[in-house]
XYZ file of C-alpha atoms in Angstrom:
252
model
C 26.091 157.283 79.397
C 29.285 158.222 77.584
C 27.354 160.631 75.332
C 25.662 162.327 78.274
C 29.031 162.831 79.910
C 30.362 164.529 76.788
C 27.318 166.786 76.678
C 27.822 167.768 80.286
C 31.489 168.636 80.038
C 32.312 170.922 77.161
C 35.702 172.461 77.742
C 38.366 172.949 80.413
C 40.493 176.038 80.907
C 44.068 175.676 82.101
C 45.310 178.773 83.951
C 49.069 179.207 84.177
C 49.974 182.305 86.241
C 48.855 184.783 83.730
C 48.243 182.455 80.794
C 45.087 180.716 79.630
C 44.996 177.487 77.657
C 42.151 175.118 76.857
C 41.800 171.362 76.554
C 38.642 169.295 76.096
C 36.683 166.877 78.269
C 38.076 167.703 81.718
C 35.918 166.179 84.422
C 36.907 167.888 87.681
C 34.299 170.149 89.294
C 36.774 172.364 91.168
C 40.039 174.115 90.245
C 42.868 171.666 90.766
C 46.621 172.120 90.757
C 48.067 170.136 87.882
C 51.731 171.086 88.115
C 53.862 173.374 90.239
C 57.465 173.895 89.241
C 58.021 177.614 89.249
C 54.717 178.056 87.429
C 51.158 177.496 88.594
C 48.571 175.435 86.736
C 44.902 175.081 87.535
C 42.106 173.263 85.777
C 38.949 175.331 85.487
C 35.943 173.461 84.114
C 33.486 175.179 81.782
C 30.169 173.482 81.000
C 27.356 174.334 78.600
C 25.524 175.909 81.540
C 28.387 178.215 82.541
C 27.599 181.941 82.099
C 29.544 183.285 79.096
C 30.136 187.009 78.537
C 31.011 188.599 75.197
C 33.759 191.084 76.053
C 32.839 193.296 73.084
C 29.278 193.908 74.293
C 29.518 193.074 77.972
C 26.418 190.918 77.585
C 25.814 187.278 78.357
C 25.562 184.986 75.325
C 24.352 181.417 74.897
C 26.710 178.501 74.546
C 25.482 178.070 70.963
C 26.407 181.671 70.107
C 29.772 181.205 71.775
C 30.409 177.988 69.838
C 29.435 179.654 66.544
C 31.873 182.531 67.201
C 34.717 180.068 67.681
C 33.758 178.064 64.598
C 33.409 181.117 62.321
C 36.735 182.625 63.383
C 39.086 179.898 64.628
C 42.122 181.308 66.393
C 40.653 184.810 66.725
C 39.313 184.483 70.269
C 40.446 183.359 73.685
C 38.190 182.318 76.534
C 39.151 183.250 80.064
C 37.498 182.676 83.448
C 36.104 185.514 85.533
C 36.732 185.112 89.256
C 34.006 186.261 91.625
C 34.178 187.621 95.172
C 34.599 184.072 96.487
C 37.694 183.561 94.332
C 35.839 181.065 92.108
C 35.631 180.989 88.324
C 31.860 181.482 88.212
C 31.669 182.717 84.609
C 33.726 182.990 81.442
C 34.534 185.710 78.945
C 35.218 185.414 75.225
C 37.581 188.090 74.019
C 39.564 188.839 70.876
C 43.239 187.997 71.261
C 44.109 191.478 70.007
C 42.555 192.892 73.190
C 44.649 190.773 75.533
C 48.058 191.397 77.032
C 49.818 188.652 75.070
C 53.468 187.740 75.520
C 55.757 186.886 72.561
C 55.450 183.177 73.438
C 51.671 183.396 73.187
C 50.944 183.332 76.912
C 48.364 185.737 78.319
C 49.623 187.758 81.264
C 47.597 189.474 83.927
C 47.472 193.084 82.778
C 48.913 195.247 85.579
C 46.676 198.100 84.428
C 43.676 196.076 85.627
C 45.012 195.638 89.164
C 43.423 197.542 92.055
C 44.643 201.121 92.307
C 45.596 203.158 95.359
C 42.729 205.475 96.239
C 40.098 203.223 94.669
C 37.698 200.812 96.443
C 38.862 197.203 96.595
C 36.645 194.781 94.670
C 34.628 192.855 97.280
C 35.759 189.473 98.537
C 34.601 186.712 100.842
C 37.402 184.483 102.137
C 37.266 181.546 104.524
C 40.306 181.387 106.769
C 42.113 178.392 108.188
C 40.548 179.420 111.503
C 37.125 178.514 110.109
C 35.903 182.117 110.053
C 34.448 183.923 107.036
C 36.023 187.252 106.109
C 33.670 189.460 104.110
C 35.217 192.736 102.953
C 31.871 194.504 103.318
C 31.594 193.428 106.952
C 35.200 194.368 107.708
C 34.593 198.083 107.206
C 36.067 200.012 110.117
C 39.191 197.829 110.202
C 42.320 197.768 108.104
C 42.814 194.739 105.864
C 46.161 193.428 104.683
C 45.837 191.022 101.763
C 48.891 188.884 101.080
C 49.019 186.948 97.821
C 51.143 183.797 97.872
C 51.531 180.684 95.741
C 52.410 178.031 98.304
C 53.613 178.275 101.879
C 57.014 176.811 101.155
C 60.564 177.935 100.500
C 62.061 179.940 98.925
C 59.221 182.503 99.133
C 57.717 181.498 102.455
C 60.444 181.820 105.113
C 60.835 183.215 108.626
C 62.267 186.436 107.182
C 59.392 186.820 104.737
C 56.719 186.517 107.423
C 58.572 188.396 110.169
C 58.071 191.756 108.440
C 54.340 191.052 108.216
C 53.873 189.964 111.833
C 55.961 192.910 113.059
C 53.786 195.363 111.118
C 50.551 193.828 112.396
C 51.774 193.526 116.004
C 53.189 197.053 116.120
C 49.882 198.546 115.049
C 47.968 196.302 117.432
C 49.969 197.778 120.308
C 48.780 201.204 119.121
C 45.176 200.006 119.235
C 44.867 199.598 115.464
C 43.493 196.259 114.320
C 44.630 194.846 111.000
C 42.874 191.816 109.547
C 45.707 190.070 107.729
C 44.870 187.302 105.221
C 47.100 185.192 102.979
C 45.948 183.443 99.799
C 47.490 180.160 98.683
C 47.083 177.081 96.523
C 47.594 174.890 99.602
C 44.755 172.752 100.921
C 43.633 173.040 104.546
C 45.722 169.995 105.474
C 48.795 171.410 103.724
C 48.320 174.749 105.478
C 48.179 173.077 108.883
C 51.400 171.269 108.081
C 53.194 174.249 106.546
C 52.228 177.017 108.977
C 54.575 177.057 111.999
C 53.425 177.544 115.565
C 55.048 180.979 115.620
C 53.082 184.010 114.474
C 53.297 184.232 110.681
C 51.457 187.553 110.551
C 48.362 186.438 108.675
C 45.458 184.031 108.596
C 45.973 181.478 105.815
C 43.114 181.083 103.337
C 43.311 177.533 101.892
C 42.720 176.914 98.183
C 42.251 180.595 97.459
C 44.589 181.241 94.535
C 41.579 182.418 92.529
C 41.887 185.732 94.367
C 45.308 186.227 92.781
C 43.505 186.058 89.443
C 40.618 188.240 90.621
C 42.981 191.043 91.588
C 45.353 190.466 88.624
C 48.334 189.747 90.866
C 51.133 188.077 88.896
C 54.028 188.693 91.309
C 54.140 186.852 94.614
C 54.380 187.478 97.473
C 52.423 190.691 96.923
C 50.460 192.819 99.379
C 47.504 195.196 99.283
C 46.578 197.320 102.306
C 42.927 198.386 102.492
C 41.831 201.191 104.824
C 38.835 201.320 107.155
C 36.548 202.527 104.359
C 37.452 199.746 101.939
C 39.799 201.932 99.901
C 43.190 200.667 98.707
C 45.768 202.588 100.762
C 48.991 200.965 99.533
C 50.308 198.131 97.348
C 53.742 196.546 97.229
C 55.649 193.367 96.392
C 57.406 191.696 99.318
C 60.745 193.260 98.352
C 59.177 196.696 98.867
C 57.041 195.911 101.915
C 58.413 199.027 103.612
C 55.986 201.040 101.442
C 53.306 199.525 103.657
C 55.073 198.929 106.971
C 56.329 202.506 107.240
C 52.862 203.993 106.929
C 51.379 205.735 109.967
C 47.940 204.242 110.383
C 45.255 206.121 112.272
């Protein structure tokens, strides 16, 4: 029984806002917050059945090939999760460290050059809001989408002032007949969201346990916002401190 468990679980990736570290024999099936103290940690489990992509070729490789690469060249490669349109780490990529954006302390940061770009289509997503509804970017064509990327709905980032600018922007456009679907990612569970979100209008629909989207869109700074137009094209991007780049836009 113990042997079969070891065969099933091969390796666990630990994501720390922009950094990737590995430890063996993790047994959780879903990303889980390990520690939050100014940094974010998640456990991402990789099994022998997980799809593995060789970054150099872009092709899928077997676990045996992957294992041989690591054994032949210890320390040369890093393995990082690839987040799909559901914000889940559905596959993994093996990549040479020389091709990563590595900090002096060895941490791997989200490369800002890989973030969505204004004028380009947003990579598709499917989010499930706290309201129980599913928000599919493909089905939201014809409406504006405001994506807000958070860590947790708590101070000092999540305050009345921080959400007031969002709700004002959404409400002002609604009065003009322009609908904006506003969504906010977070590490919080559904129960934590219900407790943290006040009865007042916070300007967005919380999406519980959705921090994987921060990774998918390479967002390292939070709160951060991406406005998508009716055709699914990124219209504007801005950190919270520069939200006026979005709120001052004339939407049509």
